[in-house]
CSV table of C-alpha atoms and ligand atoms in Angstrom, one decimal:
chain,number,residue,atom,x,y,z
A,1,UNK,CA,31.4,34.1,16.8
A,2,UNK,CA,28.1,34.6,14.5
A,3,UNK,CA,29.9,34.6,11.4
A,4,UNK,CA,31.8,31.1,12.7
A,5,UNK,CA,28.5,29.5,13.7
A,6,UNK,CA,27.2,30.5,10.5
A,7,UNK,CA,30.0,29.3,8.4
A,8,UNK,CA,30.0,25.8,10.6
A,9,UNK,CA,26.3,25.4,10.6
A,10,UNK,CA,26.9,26.0,6.6
A,11,UNK,CA,29.3,22.9,6.7
A,12,UNK,CA,26.9,21.0,8.6
A,13,UNK,CA,24.4,21.1,6.3
A,14,UNK,CA,26.2,21.2,2.8
A,15,UNK,CA,27.7,17.6,4.6
A,16,UNK,CA,24.5,16.8,5.9
A,17,UNK,CA,23.1,17.1,1.9
A,18,UNK,CA,26.2,15.4,0.8
A,19,UNK,CA,25.6,12.6,2.6
A,20,UNK,CA,21.9,12.1,1.9
A,21,UNK,CA,22.9,12.2,-1.7
A,22,UNK,CA,25.1,9.6,-1.3
A,23,UNK,CA,23.1,7.5,0.3
A,24,UNK,CA,20.2,8.1,-2.6
A,25,UNK,CA,22.9,7.2,-5.6
A,26,UNK,CA,24.2,4.3,-3.1
A,27,UNK,CA,20.6,3.1,-2.9
A,28,UNK,CA,19.8,4.1,-6.4
A,29,UNK,CA,22.3,1.7,-7.9
A,30,UNK,CA,22.1,-1.0,-5.6
A,31,UNK,CA,18.3,-1.3,-6.2
A,32,UNK,CA,19.2,-1.9,-9.7
A,33,UNK,CA,20.6,-5.2,-8.9
A,34,UNK,CA,18.2,-6.2,-5.7
A,35,UNK,CA,15.1,-7.3,-8.4
A,36,UNK,CA,17.7,-9.9,-10.0
A,37,UNK,CA,19.8,-10.6,-7.0
A,38,UNK,CA,16.0,-11.6,-5.2
A,39,UNK,CA,17.0,-9.4,-2.4
A,40,UNK,CA,13.5,-7.8,-2.4
A,41,UNK,CA,10.8,-9.8,-1.0
A,42,UNK,CA,7.3,-9.3,0.1
A,43,UNK,CA,5.5,-9.1,3.6
A,44,UNK,CA,1.6,-9.4,4.2
A,45,UNK,CA,-0.9,-7.3,6.6
A,46,UNK,CA,-4.6,-8.4,6.9
A,47,UNK,CA,-7.1,-6.6,6.5
A,48,UNK,CA,-9.9,-7.5,9.4
A,49,UNK,CA,-13.7,-7.6,10.0
A,50,UNK,CA,-14.3,-4.8,12.3
A,51,UNK,CA,-16.6,-7.2,14.6
A,52,UNK,CA,-15.3,-10.5,14.4
A,53,UNK,CA,-11.4,-9.3,13.9
A,54,UNK,CA,-11.1,-12.3,11.1
A,55,UNK,CA,-9.2,-11.7,8.3
A,56,UNK,CA,-11.1,-10.9,5.1
A,57,UNK,CA,-8.6,-9.4,2.9
A,58,UNK,CA,-4.5,-9.3,2.8
A,59,UNK,CA,-2.1,-6.6,1.9
A,60,UNK,CA,1.3,-7.0,0.7
A,61,UNK,CA,4.2,-4.8,1.3
A,62,UNK,CA,7.5,-4.9,-0.1
A,63,UNK,CA,10.9,-5.1,1.7
A,64,UNK,CA,14.4,-4.8,0.7
A,65,UNK,CA,17.1,-7.2,2.3
A,66,UNK,CA,20.4,-5.4,1.3
A,67,UNK,CA,23.3,-6.8,1.9
A,68,UNK,CA,25.0,-4.2,3.9
A,69,UNK,CA,22.4,-2.0,5.4
A,70,UNK,CA,20.1,-4.8,6.3
A,71,UNK,CA,16.1,-4.6,5.9
A,72,UNK,CA,15.2,-1.4,4.0
A,73,UNK,CA,11.8,0.5,4.2
A,74,UNK,CA,9.6,1.3,1.0
A,75,UNK,CA,9.5,4.9,2.4
A,76,UNK,CA,12.9,5.0,1.4
A,77,UNK,CA,13.2,3.3,-2.1
A,78,UNK,CA,10.0,3.3,-3.6
A,79,UNK,CA,10.4,7.2,-4.1
A,80,UNK,CA,14.0,6.4,-5.5
A,81,UNK,CA,12.3,3.7,-7.5
A,82,UNK,CA,10.0,6.4,-8.8
A,83,UNK,CA,12.6,8.7,-10.0
A,84,UNK,CA,14.7,6.3,-11.6
A,85,UNK,CA,12.0,4.8,-13.5
A,86,UNK,CA,12.6,1.3,-11.7
A,87,UNK,CA,8.8,1.1,-10.3
A,88,UNK,CA,8.0,-0.2,-13.0
A,89,UNK,CA,9.6,-3.4,-12.7
A,90,UNK,CA,9.7,-3.3,-9.2
A,91,UNK,CA,5.8,-2.9,-9.2
A,92,UNK,CA,5.5,-6.1,-12.1
A,93,UNK,CA,7.8,-8.1,-9.9
A,94,UNK,CA,5.5,-7.5,-6.6
A,95,UNK,CA,2.1,-7.9,-8.4
A,96,UNK,CA,3.4,-11.5,-10.1
A,97,UNK,CA,5.0,-12.5,-7.1
A,98,UNK,CA,1.4,-11.7,-4.7
A,99,UNK,CA,-0.8,-13.5,-7.4
A,100,UNK,CA,1.1,-16.4,-7.5
A,101,UNK,CA,1.2,-16.6,-3.8
A,102,UNK,CA,-2.5,-15.7,-3.8
A,103,UNK,CA,-3.4,-18.6,-6.3
A,104,UNK,CA,-0.5,-20.9,-4.1
A,105,UNK,CA,-2.7,-20.0,-0.8
A,106,UNK,CA,-6.2,-21.3,-2.4
A,107,UNK,CA,-5.2,-24.5,-4.4
A,108,UNK,CA,-3.8,-25.2,-0.6
A,109,UNK,CA,-7.3,-24.7,0.6
A,110,UNK,CA,-7.1,-21.4,2.5
A,111,UNK,CA,-10.2,-19.1,2.3
A,112,UNK,CA,-10.2,-17.1,-1.3
A,113,UNK,CA,-9.7,-13.6,-0.4
A,114,UNK,CA,-8.9,-10.5,-2.2
A,115,UNK,CA,-4.8,-9.8,-2.5
A,116,UNK,CA,-4.1,-5.7,-2.3
A,117,UNK,CA,-1.2,-4.6,-4.1
A,118,UNK,CA,-0.3,-0.4,-4.7
A,119,UNK,CA,0.8,0.2,-7.8
A,120,UNK,CA,2.6,3.8,-8.2
A,121,UNK,CA,1.2,6.2,-10.1
A,122,UNK,CA,3.9,6.1,-12.6
A,123,UNK,CA,2.3,2.8,-13.7
A,124,UNK,CA,-0.5,5.1,-15.5
A,125,UNK,CA,1.6,7.3,-17.5
A,126,UNK,CA,2.6,4.4,-19.7
A,127,UNK,CA,1.7,2.5,-22.0
A,128,UNK,CA,0.9,-1.6,-21.7
A,129,UNK,CA,-0.1,-1.6,-17.9
A,130,UNK,CA,-3.1,-3.3,-18.8
A,131,UNK,CA,-1.2,-6.2,-21.0
A,132,UNK,CA,1.0,-6.6,-18.5
A,133,UNK,CA,-1.5,-7.1,-15.6
A,134,UNK,CA,-3.2,-9.2,-18.4
A,135,UNK,CA,-0.1,-11.2,-18.6
A,136,UNK,CA,0.5,-11.7,-15.2
A,137,UNK,CA,-3.2,-13.2,-13.9
A,138,UNK,CA,-2.8,-15.6,-17.1
A,139,UNK,CA,0.5,-16.7,-16.1
A,140,UNK,CA,0.0,-17.0,-12.1
A,141,UNK,CA,-4.4,-18.3,-13.1
A,142,UNK,CA,-5.1,-15.8,-10.6
A,143,UNK,CA,-8.7,-14.7,-11.1
A,144,UNK,CA,-9.2,-11.4,-11.7
A,145,UNK,CA,-11.4,-10.6,-8.8
A,146,UNK,CA,-8.8,-11.7,-6.4
A,147,UNK,CA,-6.7,-8.8,-7.0
A,148,UNK,CA,-7.4,-5.0,-5.1
A,149,UNK,CA,-4.8,-2.3,-6.9
A,150,UNK,CA,-4.0,0.0,-4.5
A,151,UNK,CA,-3.0,3.7,-6.1
A,152,UNK,CA,-3.0,7.4,-4.2
A,153,UNK,CA,-4.8,10.3,-5.3
A,154,UNK,CA,-1.5,11.2,-6.9
A,155,UNK,CA,-2.6,9.0,-9.9
A,156,UNK,CA,-5.2,12.4,-10.6
A,157,UNK,CA,-2.8,15.0,-10.2
A,158,UNK,CA,-1.8,14.6,-14.0
A,159,UNK,CA,-4.3,14.1,-16.9
A,160,UNK,CA,-7.9,12.6,-15.6
A,161,UNK,CA,-9.3,11.0,-18.2
A,162,UNK,CA,-6.5,8.4,-19.3
A,163,UNK,CA,-6.5,7.6,-16.1
A,164,UNK,CA,-10.0,7.0,-15.9
A,165,UNK,CA,-9.9,5.1,-18.8
A,166,UNK,CA,-7.3,2.5,-17.6
A,167,UNK,CA,-9.2,2.4,-14.5
A,168,UNK,CA,-12.4,1.7,-16.3
A,169,UNK,CA,-10.6,-1.4,-17.8
A,170,UNK,CA,-9.1,-2.5,-15.2
A,171,UNK,CA,-12.8,-2.6,-13.6
A,172,UNK,CA,-14.2,-4.5,-16.5
A,173,UNK,CA,-11.5,-7.2,-16.5
A,174,UNK,CA,-13.1,-7.7,-12.7
A,175,UNK,CA,-10.2,-6.0,-10.8
A,176,UNK,CA,-11.1,-3.8,-7.8
A,177,UNK,CA,-9.5,-0.2,-7.2
A,178,UNK,CA,-8.7,1.2,-3.9
A,179,UNK,CA,-8.2,4.9,-3.1
A,180,UNK,CA,-4.8,4.2,-0.8
A,181,UNK,CA,-3.9,7.1,1.8
A,182,UNK,CA,-7.2,8.6,1.8
A,183,UNK,CA,-6.9,12.4,3.5
A,184,UNK,CA,-3.2,13.2,2.7
A,185,UNK,CA,-4.1,14.4,-0.5
A,186,UNK,CA,-6.3,17.2,-1.7
A,187,UNK,CA,-9.2,15.4,-3.5
A,188,UNK,CA,-12.6,15.3,-2.0
A,189,UNK,CA,-14.5,12.4,-2.2
A,190,UNK,CA,-17.2,14.3,-4.5
A,191,UNK,CA,-14.2,14.4,-6.9
A,192,UNK,CA,-13.9,11.1,-6.4
A,193,UNK,CA,-17.6,10.4,-7.7
A,194,UNK,CA,-17.3,9.7,-11.4
A,195,UNK,CA,-14.2,7.2,-10.9
A,196,UNK,CA,-14.4,3.2,-11.5
A,197,UNK,CA,-13.1,2.6,-7.6
A,198,UNK,CA,-14.5,0.9,-5.3
A,199,UNK,CA,-12.7,1.1,-1.8
A,200,UNK,CA,-11.4,4.3,0.0
A,201,UNK,CA,-8.7,3.7,3.0
A,202,UNK,CA,-8.5,6.1,5.1
A,203,UNK,CA,-5.2,7.1,5.9
A,204,UNK,CA,-3.9,6.8,9.7
A,205,UNK,CA,-3.7,10.5,10.2
A,206,UNK,CA,-7.5,10.5,10.1
A,207,UNK,CA,-7.8,7.5,12.5
A,208,UNK,CA,-5.1,9.2,15.4
A,209,UNK,CA,-6.7,10.3,18.0
A,210,UNK,CA,-10.4,10.5,16.1
A,211,UNK,CA,-12.0,9.1,19.1
A,212,UNK,CA,-10.6,12.0,21.7
A,213,UNK,CA,-11.3,15.1,19.2
A,214,UNK,CA,-15.3,15.9,18.8
A,215,UNK,CA,-13.9,18.0,15.6
A,216,UNK,CA,-12.0,14.8,14.2
A,217,UNK,CA,-14.4,12.0,14.7
A,218,UNK,CA,-17.1,14.4,13.1
A,219,UNK,CA,-15.2,15.0,10.0
A,220,UNK,CA,-14.3,11.4,10.0
A,221,UNK,CA,-18.2,10.3,10.5
A,222,UNK,CA,-19.3,12.2,7.5
A,223,UNK,CA,-16.3,11.2,5.2
A,224,UNK,CA,-17.4,7.8,6.1
A,225,UNK,CA,-21.3,8.3,5.9
A,226,UNK,CA,-20.7,10.1,2.9
A,227,UNK,CA,-18.5,7.8,1.1
A,228,UNK,CA,-20.7,4.8,1.8
A,229,UNK,CA,-23.3,7.0,-0.2
A,230,UNK,CA,-21.4,6.7,-2.8
A,231,UNK,CA,-21.5,2.7,-2.4
A,232,UNK,CA,-17.6,2.8,-1.5
A,233,UNK,CA,-16.5,0.8,1.0
A,234,UNK,CA,-14.2,2.1,3.7
A,235,UNK,CA,-11.2,0.9,5.1
A,236,UNK,CA,-9.6,2.0,8.1
A,237,UNK,CA,-5.8,1.7,7.7
A,238,UNK,CA,-3.6,2.5,11.3
A,239,UNK,CA,-5.3,0.9,13.6
A,240,UNK,CA,-3.0,0.7,16.5
A,241,UNK,CA,-5.5,0.9,19.9
A,242,UNK,CA,-8.4,-1.0,21.2
A,243,UNK,CA,-10.3,2.0,21.8
A,244,UNK,CA,-9.6,2.6,17.6
A,245,UNK,CA,-10.9,-0.5,16.6
A,246,UNK,CA,-13.9,0.0,18.6
A,247,UNK,CA,-14.9,3.5,17.5
A,248,UNK,CA,-14.0,2.9,13.7
A,249,UNK,CA,-15.9,-0.3,14.6
A,250,UNK,CA,-18.9,2.1,15.8
A,251,UNK,CA,-18.7,4.2,12.9
A,252,UNK,CA,-19.7,1.1,10.6
A,253,UNK,CA,-16.6,1.0,8.2
A,254,UNK,CA,-16.0,-2.2,6.0
A,255,UNK,CA,-12.7,-3.4,7.1
A,256,UNK,CA,-9.8,-2.4,9.5
A,257,UNK,CA,-6.1,-2.9,9.1
A,258,UNK,CA,-3.4,-2.1,11.6
A,259,UNK,CA,-0.4,-3.5,14.2
A,260,UNK,CA,-3.0,-4.0,16.7
A,261,UNK,CA,-4.5,-6.7,14.9
A,262,UNK,CA,-1.3,-7.7,13.2
A,263,UNK,CA,2.0,-6.3,11.9
A,264,UNK,CA,2.9,-7.3,8.1
A,265,UNK,CA,4.5,-10.5,8.3
A,266,UNK,CA,6.6,-12.7,6.4
A,267,UNK,CA,5.4,-15.1,4.3
A,268,UNK,CA,5.6,-18.5,6.8
A,269,UNK,CA,4.3,-16.1,9.7
A,270,UNK,CA,1.6,-15.0,8.0
A,271,UNK,CA,0.0,-18.7,6.9
A,272,UNK,CA,0.3,-19.6,10.8
A,273,UNK,CA,-1.5,-16.4,11.5
A,274,UNK,CA,-3.9,-18.0,9.2
A,275,UNK,CA,-4.0,-21.5,10.5
A,276,UNK,CA,-4.5,-20.3,13.7
A,277,UNK,CA,-6.9,-18.1,13.0
A,278,UNK,CA,-9.3,-20.3,10.9
A,279,UNK,CA,-9.1,-23.1,13.2
A,280,UNK,CA,-10.6,-20.9,16.6
B,301,C2E,P1,0.3,2.2,2.3
B,301,C2E,O1,0.2,1.1,1.1
B,301,C2E,O2,-0.7,2.9,3.0
B,301,C2E,O3,0.8,1.0,3.3
B,301,C2E,C1,0.6,1.2,4.9
B,301,C2E,C2,2.0,1.2,5.5
B,301,C2E,O4,1.5,1.5,7.1
B,301,C2E,C3,2.5,0.3,5.7
B,301,C2E,O5,4.1,0.7,6.0
B,301,C2E,C4,2.4,-0.3,6.4
B,301,C2E,O6,3.7,-1.5,7.7
B,301,C2E,C5,2.2,0.9,7.7
B,301,C2E,N1,0.7,0.3,9.2
B,301,C2E,C6,-0.2,-0.8,8.7
B,301,C2E,N2,-0.6,-0.7,10.1
B,301,C2E,C7,0.1,0.3,10.7
B,301,C2E,C8,-0.2,1.1,12.2
B,301,C2E,O7,-0.9,0.2,12.4
B,301,C2E,N3,0.3,1.6,12.4
B,301,C2E,C9,1.4,2.5,11.7
B,301,C2E,N4,2.3,3.4,12.1
B,301,C2E,N5,1.9,2.3,10.5
B,301,C2E,C10,1.1,1.1,10.5
B,301,C2E,P2,5.1,0.2,4.7
B,301,C2E,O8,5.4,-1.5,4.1
B,301,C2E,O9,6.4,0.6,5.2
B,301,C2E,O10,4.9,0.7,3.5
B,301,C2E,C11,4.9,2.6,3.3
B,301,C2E,C12,4.5,2.4,2.0
B,301,C2E,O11,5.4,2.1,1.0
B,301,C2E,C13,3.2,2.0,1.3
B,301,C2E,O12,1.9,2.6,2.3
B,301,C2E,C14,3.3,2.3,-0.1
B,301,C2E,O13,2.4,3.6,-0.1
B,301,C2E,C15,4.5,1.8,-0.4
B,301,C2E,N6,4.7,0.9,-1.1
B,301,C2E,C16,4.6,-0.7,-0.1
B,301,C2E,N7,4.9,-1.7,-0.9
B,301,C2E,C17,5.2,-1.0,-2.4
B,301,C2E,C18,5.0,-2.3,-3.3
B,301,C2E,O14,4.9,-3.0,-3.8
B,301,C2E,N8,4.7,-0.6,-4.5
B,301,C2E,C19,4.3,0.4,-4.2
B,301,C2E,N9,4.7,1.4,-5.3
B,301,C2E,N10,4.3,1.0,-3.5
B,301,C2E,C20,4.7,0.5,-2.2
B,302,MG,MG1,-1.4,0.7,0.3
B,303,MG,MG1,-2.0,3.9,2.8
B,304,MG,MG1,0.8,5.0,2.3
């Protein structure tokens, strides 16, 4: 019986593996067309001021409307885009679309607030990133001060020096840099000290349950204080409850983001969200 079970569970796992490889190949092939067939689109999530809850920034997040599989999350296809190299083109498409949208909102009288765009670490290991960003800003007419690029600590896994050089040039252009998902990697705040960044986004794993655990809350408190002492702004990501909102407001986070305020919304719904908020 044991042998039979062994054989069937082996079969089960190999079948599962085969299925997942097939799915990967299927999605990767589809992703090549997605860009050109206009299957990719952006959703927008507000970053808010803790006390007032009013929108002070916007993060763009990509979605893929697959003709057969429906809406696919970036958690699923961004890793595939990274291994296949398609990420370079995808991220530039996102940046262009985000800049175009931000400029459009500004021209239509919406308040001028920064637009955050996620940038894969892969972008830092190629040439031409700065030129590409410069071109996008010129083409869309958006001023660099309204762009905030979100990068993760994984950017610093490889050689630090060229990355720091690129970040410095981005800062010199007037672009802000945020460290995304802070707390999920292995870098410490002191390692970030010498970097030309201006914002640290605390990952949801830092947020969840922090107000219920003395241990967790003292760590979070220390991180926020240290970040502030280094002149960094702090954003708490993934705020889902009123308790979390109150807790991170008391800890003097500069901005909050999460489902409690709003899920990421499609453009027309997001516009209505802003208009409702501003008319209050
Ligand atoms: P991220 O940049 O850290 O984005 C935050 C993620 O948390 C988003 O997931 C957002 O929908 C989700 N989120 C926001 N508020 C809450 C909350 O209150 N609770 C919970 N549980 N989740 C919340 P999403 O949109 O699925 O994106 C996942 C990740 O995919 C992003 O994490 C980012 O790393 C990546 N990504 C998204 N768009 C792009 C893109 O245009 N380019 C690149 N390179 N990566 C992207
Ligand atoms: Mg992000
Ligand atoms: Mg994040
Ligand atoms: Mg993330």
